[in-house]
Coordinates of C-alpha atoms and ligand atoms in Angstrom, one line a residue:
M21 CA 149.8 65.4 92.7
T22 CA 151.0 67.9 95.3
Q23 CA 148.4 69.3 97.6
I24 CA 149.0 73.0 98.2
A25 CA 146.3 75.1 99.7
F26 CA 145.6 77.9 97.3
P27 CA 143.2 80.7 98.2
K28 CA 139.7 79.6 97.1
L29 CA 139.3 82.5 94.7
L30 CA 142.5 81.8 92.9
S31 CA 142.0 78.1 92.4
S32 CA 138.5 78.9 91.1
Q33 CA 139.9 81.3 88.6
I34 CA 142.6 78.8 87.5
A35 CA 139.9 76.1 87.1
F36 CA 137.7 78.5 85.1
D37 CA 140.6 79.5 82.8
I38 CA 141.6 75.8 82.2
A39 CA 138.0 75.0 81.4
R40 CA 137.8 77.8 78.9
T41 CA 141.1 76.6 77.3
I42 CA 139.7 73.1 76.9
R43 CA 136.4 74.4 75.5
D44 CA 138.2 76.6 73.0
G45 CA 140.4 73.7 72.0
F46 CA 137.3 71.6 71.3
D47 CA 135.6 74.5 69.4
K48 CA 138.6 74.8 67.2
H49 CA 138.6 71.1 66.6
Y50 CA 135.0 71.0 65.6
R51 CA 135.3 74.2 63.5
L52 CA 138.1 72.5 61.4
F53 CA 136.2 69.2 61.3
R54 CA 133.1 71.0 59.9
E55 CA 135.2 73.0 57.4
T56 CA 136.5 69.8 55.9
S57 CA 133.0 68.4 55.7
Q58 CA 131.9 71.7 54.0
H59 CA 134.8 71.4 51.5
A60 CA 133.6 67.9 50.6
K61 CA 130.6 69.5 48.8
R62 CA 133.0 71.5 46.6
Y63 CA 135.2 68.6 45.9
F64 CA 132.2 66.6 44.8
E65 CA 130.9 69.4 42.6
Q66 CA 134.3 69.7 40.9
G67 CA 135.0 66.0 40.7
A68 CA 138.2 66.6 42.7
W69 CA 138.4 63.0 43.9
S70 CA 142.0 63.0 45.0
A71 CA 141.5 66.2 47.1
A72 CA 138.4 64.6 48.6
Q73 CA 140.4 61.5 49.6
T74 CA 143.2 63.5 51.1
A75 CA 140.7 65.6 53.1
A76 CA 139.0 62.5 54.4
R77 CA 142.3 60.9 55.4
E78 CA 143.7 64.0 57.1
R79 CA 140.5 64.6 59.1
I80 CA 141.0 61.3 60.9
D81 CA 144.0 62.8 62.8
F82 CA 142.4 66.2 63.6
Y83 CA 141.1 65.0 67.0
D84 CA 144.4 63.8 68.4
K85 CA 146.2 66.8 67.1
R86 CA 143.8 69.2 68.9
V87 CA 144.0 67.2 72.1
Q88 CA 147.8 67.3 72.0
E89 CA 147.8 71.1 71.3
C90 CA 145.5 71.7 74.2
V91 CA 147.6 69.5 76.6
Q92 CA 150.7 71.4 75.5
M93 CA 149.1 74.7 76.1
L94 CA 148.0 73.7 79.6
E95 CA 151.4 72.3 80.4
D96 CA 153.1 75.5 79.3
E97 CA 150.7 77.7 81.1
Y98 CA 150.5 76.1 84.6
E99 CA 152.8 74.7 87.2
E100 CA 152.0 71.3 88.4
S101 CA 151.7 72.7 91.9
E102 CA 148.9 75.0 90.8
L103 CA 146.8 72.1 89.7
S104 CA 145.4 70.9 93.1
D105 CA 142.6 68.3 93.4
E106 CA 140.4 71.2 94.2
V107 CA 141.2 72.9 90.9
W108 CA 140.5 69.7 88.9
R109 CA 137.2 69.2 90.7
E110 CA 136.1 72.8 90.1
L111 CA 137.3 72.5 86.5
K112 CA 134.7 69.9 85.6
L113 CA 131.9 72.1 87.1
H114 CA 133.0 75.2 85.2
Y115 CA 133.1 73.1 82.0
I116 CA 129.6 71.8 82.5
G117 CA 128.5 75.3 82.9
M118 CA 130.1 76.2 79.6
L119 CA 128.1 73.5 77.7
T120 CA 124.6 74.6 78.4
E121 CA 124.1 76.3 75.1
H122 CA 126.6 74.2 73.2
K123 CA 125.6 72.4 70.0
Q124 CA 128.0 69.5 70.4
P125 CA 128.1 69.0 74.2
E126 CA 128.6 65.2 74.1
L127 CA 131.7 65.6 71.9
A128 CA 133.0 68.4 74.1
E129 CA 132.7 66.2 77.2
T130 CA 134.7 63.5 75.4
F131 CA 137.3 66.1 74.4
F132 CA 137.6 67.2 78.1
N133 CA 138.2 63.6 79.1
S134 CA 140.9 63.1 76.4
V135 CA 142.8 66.3 77.5
C136 CA 142.5 65.5 81.3
C137 CA 143.4 61.9 80.9
N138 CA 146.6 63.0 79.2
I139 CA 147.5 65.0 82.3
L140 CA 146.0 63.2 85.2
H141 CA 147.2 59.9 86.7
R142 CA 144.9 56.9 86.2
T143 CA 143.8 57.0 89.8
Y144 CA 142.0 60.2 89.0
F145 CA 139.9 58.6 86.2
N146 CA 136.6 58.8 88.1
N147 CA 133.5 60.8 87.9
D148 CA 134.8 63.5 90.3
Y149 CA 137.3 64.6 87.7
I150 CA 136.2 63.4 84.3
F151 CA 133.0 62.5 82.6
V152 CA 132.8 58.8 83.4
R153 CA 129.0 59.2 83.4
P154 CA 128.0 61.7 80.7
V155 CA 126.2 64.8 82.1
V156 CA 124.6 66.0 79.0
S157 CA 121.7 64.3 77.4
T158 CA 122.6 63.2 73.9
E159 CA 119.0 62.9 72.9
Y160 CA 118.7 66.2 71.1
I161 CA 115.7 68.5 71.1
E162 CA 115.6 70.7 68.0
T163 CA 116.3 74.4 68.8
Q164 CA 115.3 77.5 66.8
D165 CA 118.4 77.3 64.7
P166 CA 118.3 78.8 61.2
A167 CA 119.7 75.6 59.7
P168 CA 117.5 72.7 60.8
T169 CA 118.8 69.1 61.0
Y170 CA 116.3 67.9 58.4
R171 CA 113.8 69.4 56.1
V172 CA 110.2 68.2 55.8
Y173 CA 108.3 68.1 52.5
Y174 CA 104.6 67.3 52.1
P175 CA 104.1 65.9 48.6
G176 CA 100.3 66.0 49.0
K177 CA 100.3 69.6 47.9
D178 CA 102.5 69.6 44.8
G179 CA 102.8 65.9 44.0
L180 CA 105.7 63.6 44.6
R181 CA 107.7 64.4 41.4
H182 CA 107.7 68.1 42.0
T183 CA 108.5 67.6 45.7
L184 CA 111.5 65.4 44.8
T185 CA 112.8 67.9 42.3
R186 CA 112.5 70.7 44.9
M187 CA 114.2 68.6 47.5
L188 CA 117.2 67.9 45.3
R189 CA 117.5 71.5 44.1
N190 CA 117.5 72.6 47.7
F191 CA 121.0 71.1 48.2
Q192 CA 122.2 73.8 45.7
L193 CA 124.8 71.6 44.1
D194 CA 126.9 73.8 41.9
C195 CA 127.0 71.2 39.1
A196 CA 124.4 70.4 36.5
F197 CA 122.2 67.3 36.4
A198 CA 122.4 65.3 33.2
D199 CA 118.6 64.8 33.2
L200 CA 117.0 65.4 36.6
E201 CA 113.5 64.9 35.3
R202 CA 114.3 61.4 34.0
D203 CA 116.1 60.5 37.3
V204 CA 113.4 61.9 39.5
A205 CA 110.8 59.9 37.6
Q206 CA 112.7 56.7 38.4
V207 CA 112.9 57.6 42.1
E208 CA 109.2 58.5 42.1
A209 CA 108.3 55.2 40.5
R210 CA 110.2 53.3 43.2
L211 CA 108.8 55.4 46.1
Q212 CA 105.3 54.8 44.8
Q213 CA 106.1 51.1 44.8
L214 CA 107.2 51.4 48.3
F215 CA 104.1 53.2 49.6
G216 CA 102.2 50.6 47.6
S217 CA 98.5 50.7 47.9
D218 CA 98.7 52.4 51.3
R219 CA 96.2 55.1 51.6
L220 CA 98.0 58.5 51.9
E221 CA 97.4 59.9 55.3
P222 CA 97.3 63.6 56.1
N223 CA 100.8 63.4 57.7
H224 CA 102.3 61.9 54.5
Q225 CA 105.7 63.6 54.4
L226 CA 109.4 63.2 53.4
Q227 CA 112.0 64.1 55.9
V228 CA 115.5 64.7 54.5
L229 CA 118.7 65.4 56.4
T230 CA 120.0 68.9 55.5
S231 CA 123.5 67.9 54.6
L232 CA 124.4 65.4 51.9
F233 CA 126.7 62.6 53.0
Y234 CA 129.9 62.6 50.9
R235 CA 132.2 59.7 50.5
N236 CA 134.5 58.7 47.6
K237 CA 132.9 59.8 44.4
G238 CA 129.4 59.9 45.7
A239 CA 127.0 62.2 47.6
Y240 CA 124.1 60.5 49.4
L241 CA 120.7 62.1 50.2
V242 CA 119.4 60.5 53.4
G243 CA 115.8 60.6 54.4
K244 CA 112.6 58.8 55.4
G245 CA 109.1 58.9 54.2
I246 CA 106.3 58.9 56.8
N247 CA 102.7 57.9 56.2
G248 CA 100.4 57.5 59.2
N249 CA 102.5 55.6 61.7
R250 CA 104.8 53.9 59.2
E251 CA 108.3 55.1 58.3
Y252 CA 110.2 54.2 55.2
P253 CA 113.9 55.0 55.1
F254 CA 115.5 55.9 51.8
V255 CA 118.9 56.9 50.5
V256 CA 119.5 58.4 47.0
P257 CA 123.2 58.2 45.8
I258 CA 124.2 61.1 43.5
L259 CA 127.1 60.4 41.2
H260 CA 128.9 62.0 38.2
N261 CA 128.5 60.5 34.8
R262 CA 131.4 60.3 32.3
H263 CA 130.6 63.8 31.2
G264 CA 130.9 65.3 34.7
K265 CA 127.1 65.8 35.0
L266 CA 125.1 64.6 38.0
V267 CA 122.9 61.6 38.0
L268 CA 120.7 59.9 40.6
D269 CA 122.1 56.4 40.5
T270 CA 119.4 54.5 42.4
V271 CA 117.3 54.7 45.5
L272 CA 117.9 52.4 48.4
F273 CA 115.0 51.4 50.7
E274 CA 115.9 48.2 52.4
Q275 CA 117.4 48.3 55.9
Q276 CA 120.0 45.8 54.9
Q277 CA 121.1 47.9 51.9
I278 CA 121.2 51.0 54.0
A279 CA 123.1 49.2 56.8
V280 CA 125.8 48.1 54.3
L281 CA 126.2 51.7 53.2
F282 CA 126.9 52.6 56.8
S283 CA 129.0 49.5 57.5
F284 CA 132.1 49.3 59.7
T285 CA 134.0 48.2 56.6
R286 CA 133.8 51.6 54.9
A287 CA 135.4 55.0 55.0
Y288 CA 133.8 57.6 57.2
F289 CA 131.3 60.0 55.6
L290 CA 131.9 63.8 55.4
V291 CA 128.7 65.5 56.6
D292 CA 128.3 69.1 57.6
M293 CA 126.5 68.8 61.0
E294 CA 125.9 71.6 63.4
V295 CA 124.2 69.3 65.9
P296 CA 125.7 65.8 65.4
S297 CA 123.5 64.1 68.0
A298 CA 120.5 65.1 66.0
Y299 CA 122.0 63.4 63.0
V300 CA 122.7 60.3 65.1
Q301 CA 119.1 60.3 66.4
F302 CA 117.7 60.6 62.8
L303 CA 120.0 57.8 61.5
R304 CA 119.0 55.6 64.4
S305 CA 115.4 55.8 63.4
L306 CA 116.5 54.4 60.0
L307 CA 118.9 51.8 61.4
P308 CA 117.5 50.9 64.9
R309 CA 119.9 47.9 65.2
K310 CA 123.0 50.0 64.7
P311 CA 124.5 51.1 68.0
R312 CA 125.0 54.9 68.5
S313 CA 128.8 54.2 68.7
E314 CA 128.9 52.9 65.2
I315 CA 126.8 55.8 63.8
Y316 CA 129.1 58.4 65.4
T317 CA 132.1 56.5 64.0
I318 CA 130.8 56.4 60.4
L319 CA 130.1 60.1 60.6
G320 CA 133.8 60.6 61.2
L321 CA 133.4 61.3 64.9
Q322 CA 135.4 58.2 65.7
K323 CA 136.6 59.2 69.2
Q324 CA 132.9 59.6 70.3
G325 CA 132.2 56.2 68.7
K326 CA 135.1 54.7 70.7
T327 CA 133.9 56.3 73.9
L328 CA 130.3 55.1 73.5
F329 CA 131.5 51.6 72.4
Y330 CA 133.5 51.3 75.6
R331 CA 130.5 52.3 77.7
D332 CA 128.4 49.7 75.9
Y333 CA 131.1 47.1 76.4
L334 CA 131.2 47.8 80.2
Q335 CA 127.4 47.6 80.3
H336 CA 127.5 44.3 78.4
L337 CA 130.0 42.9 80.9
K338 CA 127.7 43.8 83.7
H339 CA 124.8 42.0 82.2
S340 CA 126.6 38.8 81.1
S341 CA 128.5 36.1 82.8
D342 CA 130.3 34.1 80.1
H343 CA 134.1 33.9 79.8
F344 CA 136.6 35.4 77.4
E345 CA 138.2 32.7 75.3
S346 CA 140.3 32.2 72.2
A347 CA 138.5 33.1 69.1
P348 CA 137.5 30.0 67.1
G349 CA 139.5 29.3 64.0
I350 CA 143.2 28.9 63.2
R351 CA 145.5 30.7 65.7
G352 CA 147.4 33.8 64.3
L353 CA 151.1 33.9 64.2
V354 CA 151.2 37.6 64.9
M355 CA 148.0 38.3 66.7
L356 CA 146.4 36.7 69.8
V357 CA 142.7 36.9 69.2
F358 CA 140.0 36.4 71.9
A359 CA 136.4 37.0 72.2
L360 CA 133.4 36.9 74.7
P361 CA 130.9 34.6 73.0
S362 CA 128.0 36.8 74.0
F363 CA 129.5 39.9 72.5
P364 CA 129.9 40.4 68.7
Y365 CA 133.5 41.7 68.7
V366 CA 137.0 40.3 68.9
F367 CA 140.0 41.6 70.9
K368 CA 143.3 41.4 69.1
V369 CA 146.7 41.7 70.9
I370 CA 150.0 41.8 69.1
K371 CA 152.2 39.0 70.4
D372 CA 155.7 39.8 71.8
F373 CA 157.5 37.6 69.2
F374 CA 156.6 36.0 65.9
P375 CA 157.7 32.6 64.6
P376 CA 159.2 32.3 61.0
P377 CA 158.2 33.0 58.3
K378 CA 157.0 36.2 59.8
E379 CA 159.6 39.0 59.7
T380 CA 157.9 41.9 61.4
T381 CA 157.9 43.9 64.5
R382 CA 155.2 45.3 66.8
A383 CA 155.8 48.8 65.5
Q384 CA 155.4 47.6 61.9
V385 CA 152.2 45.7 62.7
Q386 CA 150.8 48.9 64.4
Q387 CA 151.8 50.8 61.3
K388 CA 149.8 48.5 59.0
Y389 CA 146.7 48.8 61.2
L390 CA 147.1 52.6 61.1
L391 CA 147.4 52.4 57.3
V392 CA 144.1 50.6 57.2
K393 CA 142.5 53.2 59.5
H394 CA 143.5 56.0 57.1
H395 CA 142.7 54.1 53.9
D396 CA 139.4 53.8 52.1
R397 CA 138.3 50.4 53.3
V398 CA 135.9 50.1 50.4
G399 CA 133.6 47.8 52.2
R400 CA 136.3 45.0 52.3
M401 CA 138.4 45.8 55.4
A402 CA 137.1 45.8 59.0
D403 CA 137.6 49.0 60.9
T404 CA 139.5 48.6 64.2
L405 CA 139.2 50.5 67.5
E406 CA 142.6 50.9 69.2
Y407 CA 142.7 51.1 73.0
S408 CA 145.4 51.4 75.6
N409 CA 145.2 50.0 79.2
V410 CA 141.9 48.1 79.0
A411 CA 141.0 46.5 82.3
F412 CA 139.2 43.1 82.2
P413 CA 137.7 41.3 85.2
R414 CA 140.0 38.5 86.0
A415 CA 137.2 36.2 86.9
R416 CA 135.9 36.3 83.4
F417 CA 139.1 35.0 81.8
S418 CA 139.4 31.3 81.1
A419 CA 142.5 29.8 82.6
E420 CA 143.8 28.7 79.1
L421 CA 143.4 32.2 77.7
L422 CA 145.2 33.8 80.6
A423 CA 148.0 31.3 80.2
E424 CA 148.2 32.1 76.5
L425 CA 148.3 35.8 77.0
K426 CA 151.1 35.5 79.6
Q427 CA 153.0 33.2 77.3
F428 CA 152.7 35.2 74.0
A429 CA 152.3 38.8 75.1
P430 CA 153.8 39.1 78.6
S431 CA 155.0 42.7 78.0
L432 CA 151.4 43.8 77.5
I433 CA 149.9 42.2 80.5
E434 CA 149.5 43.7 84.0
E435 CA 147.5 41.9 86.6
D436 CA 146.3 42.2 90.2
Q437 CA 143.8 40.2 92.2
E438 CA 140.8 41.5 90.4
Q439 CA 141.9 42.7 87.0
I440 CA 143.9 41.8 83.9
I441 CA 145.1 45.0 82.2
I442 CA 146.1 44.8 78.6
R443 CA 148.3 47.7 77.7
H444 CA 147.4 47.8 74.0
L445 CA 144.8 46.1 71.9
Y446 CA 142.5 46.4 68.9
I447 CA 138.8 45.7 68.9
E448 CA 137.1 44.6 65.7
R449 CA 133.7 43.3 64.7
R450 CA 133.5 39.5 65.0
M451 CA 132.9 37.6 61.8
V452 CA 132.9 33.9 60.8
P453 CA 136.4 33.1 59.5
L454 CA 136.0 32.3 55.8
N455 CA 137.8 28.9 56.2
M456 CA 135.2 27.9 58.8
W457 CA 132.3 29.2 56.7
L458 CA 133.5 27.2 53.7
S459 CA 134.0 24.0 55.7
N460 CA 130.6 24.3 57.4
A461 CA 128.9 24.9 54.0
E462 CA 130.6 21.8 52.6
K463 CA 129.6 19.7 55.6
E464 CA 126.0 20.8 55.1
G465 CA 126.3 20.1 51.3
R466 CA 125.4 23.7 50.6
D467 CA 127.2 24.3 47.2
D468 CA 125.2 27.5 46.8
L469 CA 126.9 28.9 49.9
V470 CA 130.3 27.7 48.8
E471 CA 129.8 29.4 45.5
H472 CA 128.5 32.6 47.1
A473 CA 131.5 32.8 49.4
I474 CA 134.0 32.2 46.6
I475 CA 132.4 34.9 44.4
E476 CA 132.5 37.3 47.3
Y477 CA 136.0 36.3 48.2
G478 CA 137.3 37.1 44.7
N479 CA 135.2 40.3 44.6
A480 CA 136.7 41.4 47.9
I481 CA 140.3 40.8 46.5
K482 CA 139.4 42.7 43.3
E483 CA 137.9 45.7 45.2
L484 CA 141.0 45.8 47.6
V485 CA 143.2 45.8 44.5
A486 CA 141.2 48.7 43.0
A487 CA 141.9 50.6 46.3
N488 CA 145.6 49.9 45.9
I489 CA 145.7 47.2 48.6
F490 CA 147.6 43.9 48.3
P491 CA 146.4 41.7 51.1
G492 CA 149.5 39.6 51.4
D493 CA 148.8 36.0 51.7
M494 CA 145.2 35.5 50.7
L495 CA 144.4 32.5 52.8
Y496 CA 140.8 32.0 53.6
K497 CA 141.5 32.3 57.4
N498 CA 142.4 35.9 56.9
F499 CA 138.9 36.8 55.7
G500 CA 135.6 36.8 57.6
V501 CA 132.0 36.6 56.5
T502 CA 129.7 39.3 57.9
R503 CA 126.1 38.8 58.9
H504 CA 125.1 40.3 55.6
Q505 CA 127.2 37.4 54.0
R506 CA 129.8 39.8 52.7
V507 CA 133.5 38.7 52.7
V508 CA 135.8 41.1 54.5
F509 CA 139.6 41.1 55.1
Y510 CA 140.9 41.4 58.6
D511 CA 144.6 40.4 58.7
Y512 CA 146.6 43.4 58.1
D513 CA 150.2 42.6 59.1
E514 CA 151.3 41.7 55.5
I515 CA 149.3 44.4 53.7
E516 CA 151.2 46.3 50.9
Y517 CA 150.3 48.9 48.4
I518 CA 149.7 47.3 45.0
T519 CA 152.0 50.0 43.6
D520 CA 154.8 48.7 45.7
C521 CA 154.5 45.2 44.4
Q522 CA 156.1 43.6 41.4
F523 CA 153.7 41.1 39.8
R524 CA 155.8 38.7 37.8
V525 CA 155.3 35.7 35.5
I526 CA 157.2 32.7 36.6
P527 CA 160.2 32.5 34.2
Q528 CA 160.5 29.5 31.8
A529 CA 162.9 26.8 33.1
R530 CA 166.0 26.6 30.9
T531 CA 167.3 23.2 32.0
E532 CA 165.7 19.9 33.2
E533 CA 167.4 20.5 36.5
E534 CA 165.6 23.9 36.9
E535 CA 162.4 22.3 35.7
M536 CA 162.6 19.6 38.4
S537 CA 163.8 21.9 41.2
A538 CA 161.6 21.9 44.3
E539 CA 162.7 25.3 45.2
P540 CA 162.5 28.4 42.9
W541 CA 165.6 28.5 40.8
Y542 CA 165.1 32.1 39.8
P543 CA 165.9 35.1 42.0
I544 CA 163.0 36.6 43.9
G545 CA 162.9 40.2 45.0
K546 CA 161.4 41.3 48.3
H547 CA 158.3 42.8 46.6
D548 CA 157.9 40.1 43.9
V549 CA 154.6 38.4 43.7
F550 CA 153.8 35.4 41.4
P551 CA 150.0 35.2 40.9
E552 CA 150.3 31.9 39.0
Q553 CA 151.3 30.3 42.3
F554 CA 148.2 31.4 44.2
G555 CA 146.3 28.3 43.1
T556 CA 148.8 26.0 44.8
F557 CA 147.8 27.1 48.3
L558 CA 144.2 28.3 47.6
L559 CA 142.7 25.8 45.3
G560 CA 143.4 22.3 46.7
N561 CA 139.7 21.7 47.3
P562 CA 138.1 20.7 44.0
R563 CA 134.7 22.3 44.8
I564 CA 136.4 25.6 45.7
R565 CA 138.6 25.3 42.6
K566 CA 135.6 24.9 40.4
Y567 CA 133.9 28.1 41.6
F568 CA 137.1 30.1 41.7
M569 CA 138.0 29.2 38.2
Q570 CA 134.5 29.9 37.0
H571 CA 134.4 33.4 38.5
H572 CA 137.9 34.6 39.3
A573 CA 140.4 32.8 37.2
D574 CA 141.9 36.1 36.1
L575 CA 143.3 36.5 39.7
L576 CA 145.8 33.7 38.8
T577 CA 147.5 35.7 36.0
A578 CA 150.2 38.3 36.4
Q579 CA 148.6 40.3 33.6
Y580 CA 145.5 41.0 35.7
W581 CA 147.5 42.4 38.6
Q582 CA 149.9 44.3 36.3
A583 CA 147.0 46.0 34.5
R584 CA 145.3 47.0 37.8
K585 CA 148.6 48.4 39.0
Q586 CA 149.0 50.4 35.8
R587 CA 145.6 51.9 36.2
I588 CA 146.4 53.1 39.7
E589 CA 149.7 54.5 38.5
D590 CA 147.9 56.3 35.8
G591 CA 145.9 58.1 38.4
H592 CA 142.5 56.3 38.1
I593 CA 140.4 56.4 41.2
E594 CA 137.9 53.6 40.9
D595 CA 134.2 53.8 41.7
V596 CA 133.1 52.0 44.8
F597 CA 129.5 51.0 44.8
P598 CA 128.2 50.2 48.3
Y599 CA 125.1 48.6 46.8
P600 CA 124.6 45.9 44.2
Q601 CA 125.0 46.8 40.6
H602 CA 121.6 45.5 39.6
L603 CA 119.9 48.2 41.7
R604 CA 121.4 51.0 39.6
F605 CA 119.0 52.8 37.3
C606 CA 121.4 52.5 34.4
K607 CA 121.5 48.8 34.7
Q608 CA 117.7 48.5 34.6
S609 CA 116.3 50.8 31.9
S610 CA 116.1 48.7 28.7
S611 CA 116.2 51.7 26.5
S612 CA 119.4 52.6 28.3
T613 CA 119.2 56.4 27.9
Q614 CA 121.1 56.6 31.2
P615 CA 124.8 57.2 30.6
E616 CA 127.2 54.8 32.2
I617 CA 129.0 56.1 35.2
Q618 CA 132.5 57.1 34.5
H619 CA 135.2 54.7 35.6
A620 CA 137.9 57.2 36.2
Ligands
ATP730 N1 137.2 39.9 63.2 C1 137.3 38.6 63.4 N2 136.2 37.8 63.6 C2 136.4 36.5 63.9 N3 137.5 35.9 64.0 C3 138.7 36.6 63.9 C4 138.6 38.0 63.5 N4 139.9 38.4 63.4 C5 140.7 37.3 63.7 N5 140.0 36.2 63.9 C6 140.4 34.9 64.2 O1 141.8 35.0 64.7 C7 142.7 34.4 63.8 C8 144.0 35.2 63.7 O2 143.7 36.5 63.4 P1 144.6 37.3 62.4 O3 144.5 36.7 61.0 O4 144.2 38.7 62.4 O5 146.0 37.1 63.0 P2 147.4 37.0 62.4 O6 148.3 36.6 63.5 O7 147.7 38.3 61.7 O8 147.3 35.8 61.3 P3 148.5 35.3 60.4 O9 149.2 34.2 61.2 O10 147.7 34.7 59.2 O11 149.3 36.5 60.0 C9 142.0 34.3 62.5 O12 142.4 33.2 61.7 C10 140.5 34.1 62.9 O13 140.3 32.7 63.2

C-alpha cells in the first residue's frame, strides 16, 4: 500500500465515509436477512413449502453478495493512494463508534472484517485494522425495545392450560388450529409430568422466544420453564395436518432431542431476530454443550458461526499439544482427511489428482459440496465450513501427514519455517466412520449395535432419497455415526439428484453367453443405477445382510427408487421429522382423534 501523507482532516473524513459505507452495507444485509425470516411466517401459514425452500436456499448467499457489493462500492469510490495506513486505522475506530447503539454489533464487526480482508493484503490482518479480537460484548443485556427477545408467562395466575393457549395465540399465526384445546391439553399433560411432584415456587414461569423457528414444513416454539432454581427446556413443533389446519405435533423436553433438532446435519432455521446475540444466549441456556458458533450457524448466521468457530479452534490449539494426523479409517481417493485427536472436527483437503475410477475435477468436487450447503440436509448430511488460507503450526503436524499433503495436494500447500498454510479446505464434525463402527460392534459381539446402525443406515438413505439426493456409492465408509448414534452421510463427490438418475432393472440375459458374462453385456448410460446390484458390494457380511434384509430390503429393488423419483417429479415435498415418530401426539392417542400429518 502506498504511503502518501494526506492532511489529517481529509484522511479522517475518508475513514469516516468508508466506515459508514460498510455499516450501511451490513445494515442492508441484515434488513434483507430479516425480511426473509419474516416471510417464512407467511410461507408457513399458507403452506407454501416450495417458496419457503427457495427462500432458505437463497438466504445462504446473501452475506457474500452484500460483502461483494460493498467492496465494489469502495473500489469504485476511492483511489488506492487515498487509502493510507492511517485511513485504515482510523476507519476501525470510526466503525466502533457507529456500533454503540447497534442491535447486531458482533455481526457488523464480522462484516467489517469480510469487506476489509477483501481489500487489504494478508499482512494487514491484525488487530490494528480488523477485529481479530472482538470489541463488542456478545453477551447481550436486554434494552427497552418494544419487541422483547422472549415473553414470560406466569401460569400460577390463570393455570397452565390457559397460559399455553395464550402463548400460542400470541404468535398470531394467520391459519386456524384444527383443535387447539385438544393439543394444548396434551402439551399440558407432558409439562405437568415434567414438573412432576416439584412444589411450584413463586417464580414458576414459562419463557418463550418471541419468534417461531421455521424450517421445512414446521414452525417450532422454543422456550423453557423455570421453577425455583431449576430450568426445563421445551420445544413445541407446529405442523399442518392434511386439511391445512395447524396441529401441535409433540413437545420435546430432553436435551438430546433438542440438540438433534439444532444439529449440524440440518438446514438452517429462519427466525426473525432483532438482537441475534440474545437468541444465542437464550438457546445456550437450553443447550449448554453447544458452542456459540454452532448456534449462530443453525440460525442462518453462518459467517458469524464460521468466525467464532475459527476463534475457538485457535484457542483449542493454544491449549492442546497433540499432533494433526490422518483421520482413522479407509483413505479417500478424492479427499485427504486429517484430524487433531483432541478436537472433534476433521479437516478435508481436495487432492490434486484422483485415481480411477474417479472421473472428477476439483471444481466439480467443490460444486458438490456447495450443493450440499444449499440443500436441505434433512439430518443426514454433515454441514461443512469452507476456509481459505488456513495457517497451521508446523510443529503440530506429524511427519507422515505433512509428506502425504505434499504428495497429494502440493498445489494447496504453502510453507515456511513456522507454518503450513493450506489454501483451501473444509472443516466438518468428526464422526465414527460407519465401517469402523460396524466392525467394532461385531468384535464386541454387540448385535444390537449392528442392528441399530443398519436400521439407521437404511433410514439415512431413505431420507436422503426423499430430499432428492442420491449418495452415489453407498459404502459404509462414506457414512459416519454421530454421538447421538445417528448415521450421517459425508462423502459428497458422487452425489446426484435422484431426478437425474435412471433406476433400472437388470435386463434378462438372452443367451447363455450373456448369462455367464463377467462384465455387463447390456449398455449402461452415464446416469443408470441398478439397485439390484447394491447387495453385491454392501451385503457380504451375513450379520449385516440379515438386518439389512429385515429392515431395508426394498432398497435393493429398482421399483422402490423409481417410485420415490416419481413422487419428487410429481412435486411432493416430504415431511422431515427431526424427532422420533413415537413422540408424536398422533402416534400415541389410542382414540386417534388426531389427524395424520399430510405427506405432501
Ligand atoms: N466427518 C468425518 N468424521 C470422521 N472421519 C471422516 C469424516 N469425513 C471423512 N472421514 C474419513 O476420511 C475418509 C475419506 O473421506 P471421504 O469419504 O470424504 O473422502 P473421499 O475421497 O470422498 O472418499 P471416496 O474415495 O469414497 O470418494 C473416510 O472414509 C473416513 O474414514
